[in-house]
Amino acid sequence: MKNALVAAGGAALIIASYAASSSATEGPTLDLTGIRNVKITGEASWINITTDSARPLIAQLGAVRHRTLFHWTSGWFGNDCTVASRMHVEDGTLFVDAVDSSWFGFSDCAPTIALNLEEGASLSIQQHAAEVRINGQLSDISFNGHAADIKFDGHARSVALSADAMKATLTFDQPEKTESVELTSDALDATVELGPGVPVDYRIDAKASMVDTQKVSTPGALPRVRVTGKFVRFSLR
């Protein structure tokens, strides 16, 4: 159990290191007015999603120089990070393909994706690895990949996250008794915060698990939370 969770944390550590940047390059932008669906694919990246009505609805691609797993910054790449990612809109859907600019598959630069969306948009991410920060009101959120570090603060009707190793913190503000959460991972460290006095139907299926909650599962209630994995550390508030 301990080793598995350390492995999950190690995967997350690699992703989280993208945020510890010493330089960043801004790439192209795109107007997101009227966009209701977002699909992100490609290589490992740092993703920031908001639904802030006080700011322009815009997509911003970029690249950031980051520290490696051992917390040093390579001196091999003296040039600025190059933004190689691409995006386009088709039939009301934003498609983003995250691309690492390195020729040889190794670089101390990582793609970044920043989106300020309309409330109620849906988000789908399929990447090998990602650090994802979501703050706002969405309809559906999904992630599928190998490693993920995901923090969500806001509201979504459906959250479905799947990765070989994953760390996730999901904070729902004002649950509406319509929510569904599905977390699937071989090595999972997750916290779901619904607030006090909110009935919830939850189930954990794992080979080894450590569960921290004072909530009693209420069959048939919404929100509905399902956790599936091999080695799981799970908190429900």
Coordinates of C-alpha atoms in Angstrom, one line a residue:
M1 CA 0.0 0.0 0.0
K2 CA 2.7 2.5 1.0
N3 CA 4.9 1.8 -2.0
A4 CA 1.9 2.1 -4.4
L5 CA 0.9 5.4 -3.0
V6 CA 4.5 6.6 -3.2
A7 CA 4.5 5.6 -6.8
A8 CA 1.3 7.6 -7.4
G9 CA 2.8 10.6 -5.7
G10 CA 6.0 10.2 -7.7
A11 CA 4.0 10.3 -11.0
A12 CA 2.2 13.4 -9.7
L13 CA 5.5 14.9 -8.7
I14 CA 6.8 14.8 -12.2
I15 CA 3.7 16.6 -13.5
A16 CA 3.6 19.1 -10.6
S17 CA 7.2 20.1 -11.4
Y18 CA 5.9 21.9 -14.5
A19 CA 4.5 24.6 -12.3
A20 CA 7.9 25.4 -10.8
S21 CA 9.0 27.3 -13.8
S22 CA 11.8 29.8 -14.3
S23 CA 10.6 31.1 -17.7
A24 CA 7.5 30.9 -19.9
T25 CA 6.7 31.6 -23.5
E26 CA 3.2 32.8 -24.6
G27 CA 1.8 31.3 -27.8
P28 CA -1.3 31.9 -29.9
T29 CA -4.7 32.9 -28.5
L30 CA -8.2 32.1 -29.7
D31 CA -11.6 33.6 -28.9
L32 CA -13.8 31.0 -27.0
T33 CA -17.2 32.9 -27.3
G34 CA -19.9 30.3 -28.0
I35 CA -17.6 27.3 -27.3
R36 CA -19.4 24.6 -25.3
N37 CA -17.1 21.6 -25.7
V38 CA -13.4 21.2 -25.3
K39 CA -11.2 18.2 -26.2
I40 CA -7.5 18.2 -25.2
T41 CA -5.1 15.6 -26.5
G42 CA -1.4 15.2 -27.0
E43 CA 1.6 15.0 -24.8
A44 CA 2.1 15.8 -21.1
S45 CA 1.1 19.4 -20.3
W46 CA 0.1 21.9 -17.6
I47 CA -3.6 22.8 -18.0
N48 CA -5.5 25.6 -16.3
I49 CA -9.3 26.0 -16.8
T50 CA -11.5 28.8 -15.4
T51 CA -15.0 30.1 -16.0
D52 CA -14.5 33.7 -14.9
S53 CA -17.2 35.9 -16.4
A54 CA -15.2 39.0 -15.5
R55 CA -12.4 38.0 -17.9
P56 CA -12.3 37.6 -21.7
L57 CA -13.3 34.1 -23.0
I58 CA -10.0 33.1 -24.5
A59 CA -7.6 30.2 -25.0
Q60 CA -3.9 30.8 -24.6
L61 CA -1.3 28.2 -25.5
G62 CA 2.3 28.4 -24.2
A63 CA 5.4 26.6 -23.0
V64 CA 7.1 26.7 -19.7
R65 CA 10.6 25.8 -18.5
H66 CA 10.2 23.5 -15.6
R67 CA 12.3 21.7 -13.0
T68 CA 12.9 18.0 -13.4
L69 CA 12.1 15.3 -10.9
F70 CA 15.4 16.0 -9.1
H71 CA 14.6 19.7 -8.8
W72 CA 17.3 21.1 -11.1
T73 CA 16.9 23.1 -14.3
S74 CA 18.9 21.9 -17.2
G75 CA 21.4 24.2 -18.7
W76 CA 21.4 22.3 -22.0
F77 CA 18.6 24.4 -23.5
G78 CA 19.6 28.1 -23.4
N79 CA 17.0 29.2 -25.8
D80 CA 13.4 30.2 -25.0
C81 CA 10.8 27.5 -24.9
T82 CA 9.1 27.1 -28.3
V83 CA 5.3 26.8 -28.5
A84 CA 4.5 23.8 -30.7
S85 CA 0.9 23.0 -29.6
R86 CA -2.0 23.6 -31.9
M87 CA -5.7 24.4 -31.5
H88 CA -8.7 24.9 -33.7
V89 CA -12.5 25.2 -33.5
E90 CA -14.9 22.9 -35.4
D91 CA -18.7 22.7 -35.0
G92 CA -18.6 24.6 -31.7
T93 CA -15.9 22.4 -30.2
L94 CA -12.3 23.5 -29.3
F95 CA -9.7 20.9 -30.2
V96 CA -6.3 21.3 -28.5
D97 CA -3.2 19.1 -29.3
A98 CA -0.4 19.6 -26.8
V99 CA 3.0 19.1 -28.5
D100 CA 6.4 19.0 -26.9
S101 CA 8.9 21.1 -28.9
S102 CA 11.8 18.8 -28.2
W103 CA 13.3 17.0 -31.2
F104 CA 14.7 14.2 -29.1
G105 CA 11.9 13.6 -26.7
F106 CA 13.7 15.3 -23.8
S107 CA 13.4 18.9 -22.9
D108 CA 13.0 21.1 -19.8
C109 CA 10.1 22.8 -21.5
A110 CA 6.5 21.6 -21.2
P111 CA 3.3 22.7 -23.1
T112 CA 0.8 24.9 -21.2
I113 CA -2.9 25.4 -21.9
A114 CA -5.0 28.1 -20.3
L115 CA -8.7 28.4 -21.1
N116 CA -11.4 30.7 -19.7
L117 CA -14.6 29.1 -20.8
E118 CA -18.3 29.9 -20.6
E119 CA -20.0 28.4 -17.6
G120 CA -21.6 25.0 -18.4
A121 CA -19.0 23.9 -21.0
S122 CA -17.8 20.3 -21.1
L123 CA -14.1 19.3 -20.9
S124 CA -12.5 16.1 -22.1
I125 CA -8.7 15.4 -21.7
Q126 CA -6.9 12.4 -23.1
Q127 CA -3.1 12.7 -22.5
H128 CA -0.3 10.5 -21.2
A129 CA 0.1 12.8 -18.2
A130 CA -1.1 16.2 -17.0
E131 CA -1.4 18.6 -14.2
V132 CA -4.9 20.1 -14.3
R133 CA -6.3 23.0 -12.4
I134 CA -10.0 23.7 -12.8
N135 CA -11.8 26.6 -11.1
G136 CA -15.4 27.2 -12.2
Q137 CA -18.7 25.8 -13.3
L138 CA -18.6 23.1 -16.0
S139 CA -21.1 20.5 -17.1
D140 CA -19.0 17.4 -17.6
I141 CA -15.3 16.7 -16.9
S142 CA -13.3 13.6 -18.0
F143 CA -9.7 12.6 -18.0
N144 CA -8.1 9.5 -19.4
G145 CA -4.3 8.9 -19.3
H146 CA -1.4 7.3 -17.4
A147 CA -0.6 9.9 -14.7
A148 CA -2.6 12.9 -13.4
D149 CA -2.6 15.5 -10.7
I150 CA -6.0 17.1 -10.8
K151 CA -7.5 19.8 -8.6
F152 CA -11.1 21.0 -9.2
D153 CA -13.0 23.7 -7.3
G154 CA -16.5 24.5 -8.5
H155 CA -19.4 22.5 -9.9
A156 CA -19.8 19.8 -12.5
R157 CA -22.7 17.4 -13.2
S158 CA -20.3 14.6 -14.0
V159 CA -16.7 14.0 -13.2
A160 CA -15.0 10.8 -14.6
L161 CA -11.2 10.5 -14.1
S162 CA -9.1 7.5 -15.1
A163 CA -5.3 7.1 -14.9
D164 CA -2.8 4.5 -13.9
A165 CA -1.6 6.7 -11.1
M166 CA -3.6 9.7 -10.0
K167 CA -3.8 12.4 -7.3
A168 CA -7.2 14.2 -7.3
T169 CA -8.8 16.8 -5.1
L170 CA -12.4 17.6 -6.0
T171 CA -14.2 20.4 -4.1
F172 CA -17.9 20.9 -5.0
D173 CA -19.4 24.3 -4.1
Q174 CA -23.2 23.9 -3.5
P175 CA -23.9 20.3 -4.7
E176 CA -27.3 20.2 -6.5
K177 CA -28.0 16.4 -5.9
T178 CA -27.4 15.7 -9.6
E179 CA -23.7 14.9 -9.4
S180 CA -21.8 11.7 -10.4
V181 CA -18.1 11.1 -9.6
E182 CA -16.2 8.2 -11.0
L183 CA -12.5 7.7 -10.1
T184 CA -10.5 4.8 -11.6
S185 CA -6.8 4.3 -10.9
D186 CA -4.4 1.5 -10.0
A187 CA -2.7 3.9 -7.5
L188 CA -5.1 6.6 -6.3
D189 CA -4.8 9.4 -3.7
A190 CA -8.1 11.3 -3.8
T191 CA -10.2 13.7 -1.8
V192 CA -13.8 14.6 -2.6
E193 CA -15.4 17.5 -0.7
L194 CA -19.2 17.9 -0.8
G195 CA -19.7 19.8 2.4
P196 CA -21.6 19.0 5.6
G197 CA -25.1 17.5 5.6
V198 CA -25.0 16.3 2.0
P199 CA -26.3 12.7 1.6
V200 CA -24.1 10.7 -0.8
D201 CA -24.1 7.2 -2.3
Y202 CA -20.5 6.1 -2.3
R203 CA -18.7 2.8 -2.9
I204 CA -15.0 1.9 -2.9
D205 CA -13.7 -1.2 -4.7
A206 CA -10.0 -1.8 -4.2
K207 CA -7.5 -4.5 -3.4
A208 CA -6.1 -2.3 -0.5
S209 CA -7.7 0.9 0.7
M210 CA -7.5 3.5 3.4
V211 CA -10.7 5.5 3.7
D212 CA -11.2 8.6 5.7
T213 CA -14.9 9.8 6.1
Q214 CA -17.6 10.3 8.6
K215 CA -20.3 10.1 6.0
V216 CA -22.6 7.1 5.8
S217 CA -23.4 5.9 2.3
T218 CA -27.0 6.5 1.4
P219 CA -28.0 4.1 -1.5
G220 CA -29.7 5.8 -4.4
A221 CA -28.8 9.3 -3.2
L222 CA -27.1 11.9 -5.3
P223 CA -24.2 12.9 -5.4
R224 CA -23.1 9.4 -6.4
V225 CA -19.4 8.5 -5.9
R226 CA -17.6 5.4 -7.2
V227 CA -14.0 4.7 -6.6
T228 CA -12.2 1.7 -8.3
G229 CA -8.6 0.8 -8.0
K230 CA -5.9 -1.5 -6.7
F231 CA -4.4 0.7 -4.1
V232 CA -6.5 3.6 -2.8
R233 CA -6.3 6.3 -0.3
F234 CA -9.6 8.2 -0.3
S235 CA -11.1 11.0 1.8
L236 CA -14.8 12.0 1.6
R237 CA -15.8 15.2 3.3

